[in-house]
XYZ file of C-alpha atoms in Angstrom:
553
model
C -200.290 11.093 -55.228
C -198.123 8.127 -56.325
C -196.511 7.713 -52.895
C -199.797 6.566 -51.391
C -200.033 3.655 -53.825
C -197.564 1.986 -51.419
C -200.156 1.846 -48.662
C -203.434 0.058 -48.048
C -206.219 1.873 -49.817
C -209.437 3.171 -48.287
C -211.470 0.080 -47.394
C -214.578 1.616 -48.951
C -212.859 1.391 -52.346
C -212.196 -2.354 -52.079
C -213.826 -5.728 -51.904
C -211.406 -7.713 -49.718
C -212.250 -11.157 -51.053
C -210.879 -14.112 -49.053
C -209.454 -17.215 -50.656
C -210.107 -20.738 -49.523
C -207.177 -22.218 -47.543
C -204.301 -22.704 -49.960
C -203.017 -26.259 -49.739
C -199.787 -25.388 -51.506
C -199.098 -22.486 -49.137
C -199.462 -24.019 -45.700
C -203.280 -23.821 -45.737
C -203.058 -20.069 -45.322
C -205.981 -17.830 -46.339
C -205.300 -14.713 -48.413
C -207.395 -11.624 -49.058
C -207.614 -10.533 -52.671
C -208.241 -6.757 -52.902
C -210.595 -5.859 -55.738
C -211.534 -2.360 -56.824
C -215.043 -1.375 -55.692
C -215.123 2.068 -57.239
C -215.389 3.704 -60.638
C -212.206 2.788 -62.469
C -211.920 -0.561 -60.713
C -208.433 -1.841 -60.029
C -206.776 1.060 -61.840
C -207.951 3.319 -59.005
C -206.313 1.271 -56.247
C -203.403 -0.619 -57.835
C -199.644 -0.124 -57.545
C -199.634 1.926 -60.776
C -197.116 -0.144 -62.793
C -197.599 0.721 -66.468
C -196.177 -2.212 -68.437
C -197.099 -4.501 -71.306
C -196.683 -8.211 -71.725
C -194.319 -9.888 -74.170
C -195.131 -10.594 -77.798
C -195.187 -14.322 -77.010
C -197.991 -13.704 -74.489
C -200.382 -12.331 -77.088
C -199.221 -14.704 -79.829
C -200.206 -17.492 -77.434
C -203.723 -16.032 -77.320
C -203.884 -16.228 -81.105
C -202.306 -19.670 -81.317
C -204.909 -21.103 -78.959
C -207.637 -20.159 -81.412
C -208.277 -16.394 -81.341
C -207.683 -14.810 -84.735
C -206.303 -11.278 -84.717
C -205.428 -11.316 -81.019
C -201.676 -11.781 -81.499
C -198.916 -9.265 -80.806
C -199.068 -7.547 -84.196
C -202.747 -6.729 -83.761
C -202.560 -5.918 -80.057
C -199.615 -3.562 -80.564
C -201.929 -1.266 -82.566
C -204.243 -1.088 -79.573
C -201.414 -0.530 -77.128
C -200.496 2.524 -79.162
C -204.097 3.613 -79.597
C -204.782 3.541 -75.863
C -201.534 4.987 -74.493
C -199.475 8.127 -74.094
C -195.972 8.263 -72.598
C -195.018 11.302 -70.516
C -191.387 11.994 -69.680
C -189.672 14.797 -67.737
C -187.745 17.630 -69.323
C -184.659 16.663 -71.377
C -182.250 17.726 -68.636
C -184.019 15.539 -66.053
C -184.180 12.632 -68.517
C -180.416 12.945 -68.947
C -179.839 13.337 -65.208
C -181.937 10.264 -64.353
C -180.518 8.281 -67.310
C -183.965 7.342 -68.558
C -184.238 5.435 -71.829
C -187.491 4.822 -73.703
C -188.996 4.467 -77.162
C -191.687 7.024 -77.931
C -192.577 5.231 -81.162
C -194.091 2.372 -79.142
C -196.728 4.750 -77.738
C -199.487 6.772 -79.311
C -201.638 9.651 -78.091
C -204.305 7.731 -76.219
C -206.133 8.523 -72.990
C -204.250 6.096 -70.709
C -201.192 7.903 -69.372
C -197.868 6.292 -68.518
C -195.173 8.479 -66.962
C -191.508 8.199 -66.110
C -191.428 10.179 -62.842
C -189.235 13.292 -62.532
C -187.381 11.693 -59.601
C -186.085 8.290 -58.565
C -184.382 6.776 -55.536
C -180.576 7.097 -55.842
C -179.929 3.418 -55.178
C -182.004 2.299 -58.154
C -178.829 2.720 -60.210
C -177.027 0.407 -57.837
C -179.493 -2.435 -58.420
C -179.513 -1.756 -62.161
C -175.716 -2.069 -62.195
C -175.900 -5.216 -60.078
C -178.214 -6.857 -62.605
C -176.420 -5.700 -65.733
C -172.727 -5.199 -64.971
C -172.358 -7.849 -62.258
C -174.826 -10.537 -63.347
C -174.779 -9.893 -67.083
C -178.420 -9.079 -67.818
C -179.298 -6.884 -70.778
C -180.454 -3.313 -70.173
C -183.398 -2.592 -72.460
C -183.252 0.917 -73.899
C -186.797 0.589 -75.287
C -188.360 0.109 -71.853
C -189.555 -3.376 -72.779
C -192.581 -1.995 -74.620
C -191.878 -3.534 -78.042
C -192.620 -7.159 -77.265
C -189.325 -8.329 -75.758
C -189.267 -7.933 -71.985
C -186.187 -9.913 -71.008
C -183.654 -7.796 -69.144
C -183.694 -4.616 -67.053
C -185.787 -1.621 -68.040
C -187.313 1.547 -66.706
C -190.938 1.050 -65.727
C -193.443 3.897 -66.172
C -196.305 4.401 -63.739
C -199.900 5.375 -64.506
C -199.831 9.073 -63.695
C -200.685 12.291 -65.430
C -197.348 13.699 -66.556
C -198.247 17.279 -65.666
C -199.766 16.917 -62.205
C -198.113 13.606 -61.187
C -201.450 12.218 -59.992
C -202.988 8.819 -60.693
C -204.431 8.329 -64.161
C -207.065 5.645 -63.620
C -209.381 4.200 -66.248
C -212.037 6.529 -64.855
C -209.933 9.617 -65.449
C -208.739 8.386 -68.832
C -211.998 7.136 -70.295
C -215.018 8.234 -68.249
C -214.306 11.763 -67.060
C -213.761 13.276 -70.540
C -217.138 12.002 -71.814
C -219.267 11.934 -68.664
C -221.622 14.624 -69.974
C -222.691 12.667 -73.054
C -226.504 12.440 -73.045
C -226.463 8.725 -73.902
C -224.067 7.782 -71.081
C -225.471 7.002 -67.634
C -223.385 5.811 -64.684
C -225.117 4.203 -61.713
C -222.885 4.174 -58.615
C -223.244 2.463 -55.225
C -224.802 -0.497 -57.014
C -223.912 -3.931 -58.315
C -225.246 -6.350 -60.905
C -226.424 -9.656 -59.497
C -227.646 -11.553 -62.542
C -228.156 -11.290 -66.264
C -231.786 -11.751 -67.250
C -231.962 -14.350 -70.006
C -234.984 -15.480 -72.000
C -234.825 -18.067 -74.763
C -231.016 -18.035 -74.658
C -230.902 -14.266 -75.202
C -229.664 -11.684 -72.706
C -232.439 -9.174 -72.088
C -231.055 -7.066 -69.230
C -229.536 -7.145 -65.764
C -230.748 -7.230 -62.168
C -229.250 -4.345 -60.193
C -228.962 -4.079 -56.402
C -228.124 -1.195 -54.082
C -224.854 -1.710 -52.196
C -226.158 0.199 -49.187
C -229.473 -1.692 -49.132
C -229.349 -5.006 -51.065
C -233.087 -5.462 -50.540
C -233.587 -2.771 -53.187
C -233.539 -4.433 -56.599
C -234.576 -3.308 -60.056
C -234.043 -4.340 -63.658
C -232.329 -2.523 -66.502
C -233.301 -3.792 -69.954
C -230.886 -3.812 -72.870
C -231.780 -2.428 -76.289
C -229.030 -4.375 -78.051
C -226.770 -6.421 -75.809
C -225.344 -6.781 -72.316
C -221.602 -6.350 -71.787
C -220.152 -7.675 -68.530
C -217.000 -6.017 -67.205
C -216.827 -7.110 -63.569
C -213.368 -8.690 -63.633
C -211.788 -12.066 -63.008
C -213.701 -12.804 -59.783
C -217.135 -11.239 -60.118
C -217.830 -11.902 -63.802
C -217.831 -15.696 -63.303
C -219.968 -15.169 -60.194
C -222.572 -13.250 -62.210
C -222.514 -15.752 -65.069
C -222.983 -18.699 -62.723
C -225.803 -16.975 -60.843
C -227.418 -16.341 -64.228
C -227.389 -20.040 -65.114
C -224.291 -19.934 -67.312
C -221.551 -22.204 -66.065
C -220.677 -25.748 -65.009
C -223.822 -27.859 -64.739
C -222.721 -29.576 -61.516
C -222.104 -26.253 -59.745
C -225.437 -24.788 -60.862
C -227.537 -27.841 -60.068
C -225.991 -28.105 -56.608
C -227.537 -24.690 -55.874
C -230.787 -25.372 -57.754
C -229.982 -22.747 -60.376
C -231.699 -23.501 -63.714
C -229.060 -24.259 -66.338
C -229.254 -21.785 -69.221
C -225.956 -22.843 -70.799
C -223.618 -25.576 -69.586
C -220.172 -23.959 -69.886
C -217.576 -25.777 -67.794
C -215.043 -22.993 -68.325
C -216.927 -20.380 -66.301
C -214.860 -20.028 -63.137
C -212.128 -22.425 -64.293
C -208.712 -21.487 -65.769
C -208.178 -19.042 -62.863
C -204.732 -17.428 -62.929
C -202.815 -14.747 -61.043
C -199.156 -13.940 -60.384
C -197.822 -15.750 -57.278
C -195.441 -13.384 -55.510
C -192.627 -13.679 -52.976
C -193.228 -10.795 -50.574
C -191.889 -11.961 -47.226
C -188.145 -12.036 -47.906
C -186.433 -9.326 -45.858
C -182.992 -7.725 -46.020
C -181.299 -4.959 -44.053
C -178.838 -2.371 -45.305
C -176.298 -1.857 -42.547
C -174.816 1.074 -44.458
C -177.918 2.558 -46.098
C -178.142 5.551 -48.346
C -179.740 8.256 -46.143
C -182.196 9.037 -48.940
C -184.391 5.964 -48.703
C -187.994 4.918 -48.306
C -187.678 4.198 -44.589
C -186.529 7.777 -44.046
C -189.604 8.995 -45.880
C -191.771 6.993 -43.487
C -189.879 7.584 -40.241
C -188.240 10.995 -40.660
C -190.849 13.743 -40.368
C -188.482 16.412 -41.654
C -187.694 14.431 -44.802
C -191.369 13.683 -45.408
C -192.419 17.306 -44.855
C -189.731 18.535 -47.230
C -190.821 15.958 -49.816
C -194.451 17.014 -49.373
C -193.537 20.662 -49.899
C -191.504 19.750 -52.984
C -194.408 17.809 -54.477
C -196.922 20.563 -53.766
C -194.623 23.252 -55.145
C -193.505 21.698 -58.431
C -194.683 18.066 -58.590
C -191.223 16.538 -58.190
C -189.399 14.597 -55.498
C -189.918 11.248 -53.717
C -193.705 11.483 -53.592
C -193.897 11.189 -57.400
C -192.706 7.563 -57.194
C -194.993 4.660 -56.295
C -193.576 1.148 -55.990
C -190.469 1.777 -58.022
C -189.697 2.379 -61.674
C -187.057 -0.220 -62.533
C -187.398 -3.983 -62.837
C -185.788 -7.140 -64.206
C -187.650 -9.718 -66.280
C -185.939 -13.123 -66.437
C -186.544 -16.307 -68.423
C -186.062 -19.872 -67.227
C -182.693 -19.909 -68.992
C -181.689 -16.885 -66.894
C -182.555 -18.763 -63.700
C -180.756 -22.032 -64.403
C -178.293 -23.635 -66.793
C -180.424 -26.786 -66.642
C -183.540 -25.376 -68.301
C -184.012 -28.218 -70.851
C -183.625 -30.872 -68.150
C -186.044 -29.027 -65.882
C -188.661 -28.761 -68.625
C -188.379 -32.475 -69.299
C -188.448 -33.644 -65.688
C -191.134 -31.284 -64.370
C -193.396 -30.846 -67.397
C -193.127 -33.339 -70.245
C -192.345 -36.350 -68.038
C -195.250 -35.605 -65.709
C -198.994 -35.807 -66.073
C -199.683 -32.148 -65.369
C -203.434 -32.705 -65.119
C -202.712 -34.377 -61.775
C -202.132 -30.907 -60.308
C -205.368 -29.352 -61.554
C -208.295 -28.678 -59.189
C -210.756 -31.516 -58.664
C -213.308 -29.359 -60.488
C -211.545 -30.363 -63.736
C -212.365 -34.054 -63.218
C -214.744 -35.472 -65.831
C -214.731 -32.195 -67.775
C -212.942 -33.066 -71.036
C -213.103 -29.563 -72.498
C -211.246 -28.113 -69.495
C -208.585 -30.801 -69.758
C -208.233 -30.193 -73.495
C -207.862 -26.454 -72.956
C -205.211 -26.896 -70.309
C -203.316 -29.329 -72.543
C -203.331 -26.765 -75.360
C -202.061 -24.037 -73.031
C -199.375 -26.291 -71.582
C -198.100 -27.173 -75.052
C -197.786 -23.508 -76.052
C -196.192 -22.470 -72.756
C -193.704 -25.345 -72.941
C -192.744 -24.349 -76.469
C -191.997 -20.815 -75.310
C -190.045 -22.110 -72.310
C -187.846 -24.232 -74.570
C -187.226 -21.280 -76.879
C -186.175 -19.106 -73.951
C -188.631 -16.395 -74.992
C -191.075 -16.828 -72.112
C -190.694 -14.104 -69.455
C -190.962 -16.204 -66.319
C -190.152 -13.988 -63.337
C -190.111 -10.306 -62.432
C -187.851 -8.722 -59.824
C -189.095 -5.300 -58.784
C -187.119 -3.059 -56.437
C -187.888 0.565 -55.740
C -184.292 1.402 -54.902
C -185.567 3.090 -51.782
C -185.897 0.089 -49.471
C -184.230 -3.288 -48.886
C -187.265 -5.258 -50.042
C -187.796 -6.755 -53.478
C -190.921 -8.439 -54.822
C -190.338 -11.567 -56.901
C -193.253 -12.378 -59.191
C -193.957 -15.636 -61.039
C -195.261 -14.376 -64.362
C -196.323 -17.603 -66.112
C -197.582 -20.166 -63.580
C -198.655 -23.601 -64.792
C -201.027 -24.085 -61.859
C -204.695 -23.273 -62.420
C -207.388 -22.389 -59.891
C -211.147 -21.913 -59.741
C -213.739 -19.264 -58.836
C -217.041 -21.012 -58.055
C -220.165 -19.839 -56.280
C -221.495 -21.627 -53.199
C -224.455 -19.310 -52.588
C -227.263 -17.774 -54.605
C -226.749 -14.428 -52.846
C -225.245 -12.085 -55.474
C -223.653 -9.576 -53.078
C -219.980 -9.377 -54.160
C -218.726 -8.398 -50.720
C -220.960 -10.331 -48.325
C -221.270 -13.513 -50.410
C -218.170 -13.757 -52.586
C -217.492 -16.908 -54.589
C -215.025 -19.549 -53.437
C -211.662 -18.274 -54.656
C -209.061 -21.031 -54.973
C -205.762 -19.943 -56.503
C -204.415 -23.511 -56.249
C -201.042 -21.761 -56.094
C -197.826 -23.763 -56.443
C -199.818 -26.933 -57.082
C -197.690 -27.699 -60.124
C -194.135 -28.711 -59.135
C -192.689 -26.595 -61.940
C -194.065 -23.439 -60.304
C -192.507 -24.404 -56.979
C -189.157 -25.019 -58.652
C -189.270 -21.656 -60.416
C -190.038 -19.951 -57.099
C -186.979 -21.567 -55.510
C -184.722 -20.605 -58.417
C -186.032 -17.038 -58.389
C -185.423 -16.738 -54.656
C -181.853 -17.952 -55.130
C -181.298 -15.294 -57.800
C -182.718 -12.691 -55.413
C -180.202 -13.783 -52.794
C -177.402 -13.726 -55.318
C -177.999 -10.161 -56.437
C -178.577 -8.803 -52.928
C -175.756 -10.599 -51.128
C -172.999 -11.145 -53.706
C -173.251 -8.532 -56.481
C -170.318 -6.075 -56.152
C -172.592 -3.101 -56.853
C -174.563 -3.901 -53.686
C -171.583 -4.324 -51.353
C -171.375 -0.684 -50.180
C -174.839 -1.113 -48.634
C -173.594 -4.019 -46.473
C -176.681 -6.113 -47.133
C -177.770 -8.609 -44.482
C -180.521 -11.175 -44.978
C -183.067 -11.195 -42.165
C -185.833 -13.483 -43.463
C -185.611 -16.378 -44.024
C -182.004 -16.036 -42.893
C -178.729 -17.807 -43.533
C -179.871 -21.041 -41.876
C -182.211 -21.732 -44.820
C -179.965 -23.042 -47.593
C -181.100 -26.232 -49.322
C -183.679 -26.153 -52.098
C -186.050 -28.134 -49.896
C -185.641 -25.664 -47.034
C -186.225 -22.722 -49.375
C -189.348 -24.305 -50.860
C -190.729 -25.060 -47.407
C -190.284 -21.493 -46.197
C -191.751 -20.078 -49.409
C -194.809 -22.266 -49.068
C -195.116 -21.724 -45.343
C -194.714 -17.977 -44.986
C -193.004 -15.953 -47.721
C -195.236 -16.474 -50.729
C -198.586 -14.977 -51.689
C -200.722 -16.728 -54.324
C -201.470 -13.470 -56.088
C -200.364 -10.015 -57.099
C -203.991 -8.822 -57.370
C -204.119 -9.758 -61.067
C -207.017 -12.264 -61.233
C -207.914 -13.386 -64.745
C -208.832 -16.254 -67.059
C -212.152 -17.301 -65.515
C -214.236 -16.685 -68.649
C -211.517 -17.546 -71.100
C -211.480 -16.489 -74.740
C -210.874 -19.892 -76.298
C -212.708 -22.317 -78.557
C -215.628 -23.901 -76.763
C -214.106 -27.354 -77.173
C -211.106 -26.102 -75.163
C -213.227 -24.921 -72.260
C -213.689 -21.425 -73.620
C -216.474 -19.152 -72.427
C -216.293 -16.400 -75.051
C -215.282 -16.459 -78.698
C -212.790 -14.170 -80.410
C -215.492 -11.498 -80.639
C -216.020 -11.790 -76.869
C -219.505 -13.312 -77.232
C -220.576 -15.816 -74.591
C -221.124 -19.204 -76.167
C -224.757 -20.252 -76.408
C -226.263 -16.936 -75.278
C -227.176 -14.201 -77.735
C -226.603 -10.566 -76.863
C -224.051 -11.187 -74.102
C -220.355 -10.318 -74.166
C -217.580 -10.112 -71.607
C -214.882 -7.416 -71.735
C -212.600 -7.705 -68.720
C -209.616 -9.685 -67.444
C -211.683 -12.845 -67.079
C -211.427 -13.374 -70.861
C -207.623 -13.600 -70.935
C -206.914 -17.223 -71.899
C -203.375 -17.136 -70.494
C -202.058 -14.521 -68.090
C -199.513 -12.079 -69.510
C -196.084 -11.394 -68.031
C -197.112 -7.969 -66.768
C -199.518 -6.089 -64.544
C -202.884 -6.176 -66.259
C -204.040 -2.568 -66.570
C -202.213 -1.699 -69.809
C -203.270 -4.944 -71.453
C -206.874 -4.381 -70.409
C -206.966 -0.883 -71.903
C -205.825 -2.390 -75.207
C -208.357 -5.233 -74.919
C -211.128 -2.704 -74.255
C -210.115 -0.581 -77.247
C -210.165 -3.648 -79.482
C -213.493 -4.735 -77.993
C -214.952 -1.318 -78.794
C -213.908 -1.698 -82.422
C -215.357 -5.213 -82.539
C -218.660 -4.104 -81.051
C -218.909 -1.078 -83.353
C -218.187 -3.403 -86.245
C -215.077 -1.512 -87.359
C -212.931 -4.620 -87.451
C -209.945 -3.124 -85.685
C -207.073 -0.823 -86.249
C -208.582 2.629 -86.831
C -206.948 5.374 -84.810
C -208.784 7.597 -82.375
C -210.760 10.383 -84.070
């Protein structure tokens, strides 16, 4: 049920991985929830079903990955996806706009729900009619995200239930005789002999003392995600020499990029507003009014419509730097080109020239997109059913690390050291301040919002200067992540700190690939699940030797 995506998931389905104290965020510690069930994060996420911008994937190609640009990836977005929409009369009633031609008939389902909160139109009008943003009739699925668009969620269009990667890809083929799924287990290490992956060590989650080995006939494919894949690689002797030798792990392959290049989406979550004249049909009423909830429950059970078909909201704004400030060129010069950005990298980057070269290449490409005004920089997501709005930094310049400090492979009991290094780069901090000011502007001054009589509660009217706003963001309102960890086994040339090549093969080790979010060289301006379905489809074609592009049989 989409409604329950708003709430904390069953703890048994998650690894709640703590960060190290975040220096840029008041030395606070943050838990990063990671899926610990079949389907991974797609089983426990907020269900947003969105793609990145064309410039995101073109950046992947420009950094050295042939055939990973937008044109190629768009084929895999279509191959993996299906768009479900309500009946024509409901589409007209809800004023939905979309472009079916940007979808295919794949297993991953995106759905525009058959219901939405009434005030979502108010915020859409505030963005477009009052503040002048474009409304995107194509839903932002064709490579240009800038503006306001309807946002599908990952549900089955018929039953309005979550469509996870498990339901999309595993359930339909689970009875194949050559497919075996081992649950309640985790991989600790890859067994490597003579620089060739031979198999994996597997442990029982309920009793880690139970260990056995699974041998590979052809190759090993890691798909443990942005946190646990670098942990496994490092424990297997693949990673930065200094980290491995500190723990007396024999070095199989010295790859400085394993665990570096860590990225996520820093998010403003603590800002709070109150509607003194609220619409009675709102999210708070669903939580606090038993009659409204019971009626909504009955509506969902009877015909799969109503408020419970909506998760975190299905409308959002994507803004560029030029949308946030009229001084974009000056800001780029003063906070990027005039600075030595390597100063803000983790100390782990010191004396590792390939990591520094890779970051320099990324920074050059990101700066080019910023100057062109094509880089989607921030997302503003409001459900229309509550006074809160998440503000997400989509393209941070800061980079973090994921490094082991133990030889214990248990992903829950002995997680690696997770350092987001959030807001280390002054450009990121400036973008956060500008985004918060735009949030204030739309909530407190847009004519479309005035009937709600919006009042700011946190941080409150006393916080006005840019310095005051930055301090409160760092001290209490900002999270370093949106549960989108990636980049820690980056697909880049080895001389740029890459870990895998454009065919997802780990450098220096035969028979070992990585297919998960850790390979993303630069984070995309979107939630990751749609991108990862496309990456997996392309990986399948690469591994089968098809070379890409063929539709599903």
